[in-house]
Amino acid sequence: MNKRMLFSTLMILFSVHSFSQQNIPQLLIAKNGNTISTAKQWEKIRRPEILSMVETEMYGVVPGELKISEITLLDQDDQAIQGKAIRKQVKLTFRGNQKELSVELLLYLPKGKKSYPTFLGYNFGGNHTILNDTAIHIAKEWNGAAKPRGVETANWEVERLINAGCGVATMYYWDIAPDREDFSIGIYPLLYKDGQTKPANNEWGSLAAWAWGLSRALDYMKADKHVDGSKVIVVGHSRLGKASLWAGARDQRFAAVISNNSGCGGASIYREKAGETLLKMNNRFPRWTAVNFKKYTESESLLPFDQHMVLAMVAPRPLYVASASEDAWADPKNEFKSAFFATQVYHLYGLKGIESDVFPALNTPVGSTVAYHIRNGKHDILAYDWDQYIAFAKKFVK
Ligand code: GCU
């Protein structure tokens, strides 16, 4: 081997090494040091270990069981979207500690089809913002002035989804838990023990509370005869992408998981992260995660896990991670890296994911059962993203 060849070989080894698990906790080495080499070992040993670590140290555990107490169909229109869809507005009521919490789930479901994928995710501003349909109830406003109808139309693309033969279901995230430092309203008080006023150190922050709400929506959807409950895909953008990712990682009944620009606390690996760091996130949004997580605020290298492990918990179900080129805050490179590492678990199932660590070109989806794209443009969820999710759903959610 001449000097040049030696040099390039060393460079390749070095770069593979630097993009491999350097400084990042090993996905496939169990706590006792054993290597995980089969899907069975992953399911029996490593996945439960990771679930328990991530749950107690970051998102927080759900402090009890609370089922839907009452389902009320508030509205049904079989001629929605120019007769192409059924619209439903369903109130889900929860009761606990003599308190009651209600949340409205809005669904648009393609007509005349027996089995189709339905995308479930939270909206940022109330159900009435996802489409300019005057029949949609205006959401209770928790957060300043009510948002105008239809302001999130370009982020939901309801018609595009219906035309593609997919359903869509959404809720307003504030209805489950407020996005401010306030644990006196939302779902929390329904599960407090006597005298408790805020979650205990290992108990849920709001991301886990929102994730819990998505699982309850799925409980409902599995019982709705108009929905194929085995094909519900959980999706979310940004902080709501973090919530969806955690919902999909924990709850294996979700058929597939889509993280759109979820960044810090979502798909992105914390270690060596650009843009928003764990420190920045914990300082600005302490409510999002358990109190336990604050011990890592200034020392993320001590984390016994990283976010590729959360992505890996989705395996073998289809997983799509997406970034946007101008979204340095979320850190596309670390979102991609996370999907790349998570692919190791898909390999245990004989499935393919992100097979190359070469960062893809703009607007060029890569991968297979684990897929990734970086869209040109800003932090957002737009038609381009939905087109990829629809194609992904059609290919992998059968
Ligand atoms: C902030 C926050 C991000 C989050 C984003 C959003 O920018 O720092 O973590 O994803 O809000 O939810 O839009």
Tab-separated table of C-alpha atoms and ligand atoms in Angstrom, residues 124 237-240 242 261-264 276 281 284-285 288 329 379, ligand 1:
chain	number	residue	atom	x	y	z
A	124	PHE	CA	-50.744	24.452	16.907
A	237	HIS	CA	-44.079	19.237	13.323
A	238	SER	CA	-41.511	20.795	15.608
A	239	ARG	CA	-42.481	20.554	19.313
A	240	LEU	CA	-45.485	18.545	18.187
A	242	LYS	CA	-41.213	15.673	19.455
A	261	ASN	CA	-38.365	19.187	11.878
A	262	SER	CA	-38.596	17.902	15.464
A	263	GLY	CA	-35.012	18.858	16.350
A	264	CYS	CA	-33.873	19.054	19.956
A	276	GLU	CA	-30.814	24.523	19.935
A	281	MET	CA	-34.172	23.797	25.450
A	284	ARG	CA	-36.600	27.879	27.856
A	285	PHE	CA	-38.990	24.955	28.112
A	288	TRP	CA	-41.496	19.815	28.294
A	329	TRP	CA	-32.053	25.438	15.067
A	379	HIS	CA	-38.845	25.303	9.527
B	1	GCU	C1	-38.808	26.588	19.494
B	1	GCU	C2	-38.094	25.482	20.213
B	1	GCU	C3	-38.010	24.217	19.379
B	1	GCU	C4	-39.377	23.847	18.847
B	1	GCU	C5	-39.986	25.034	18.154
B	1	GCU	C6	-41.435	24.813	17.685
B	1	GCU	O1	-38.024	27.043	18.432
B	1	GCU	O2	-36.816	25.935	20.581
B	1	GCU	O3	-37.497	23.153	20.132
B	1	GCU	O4	-39.296	22.738	18.017
B	1	GCU	O5	-40.039	26.139	19.027
B	1	GCU	O6	-42.154	24.027	18.276
B	1	GCU	O7	-41.828	25.473	16.734
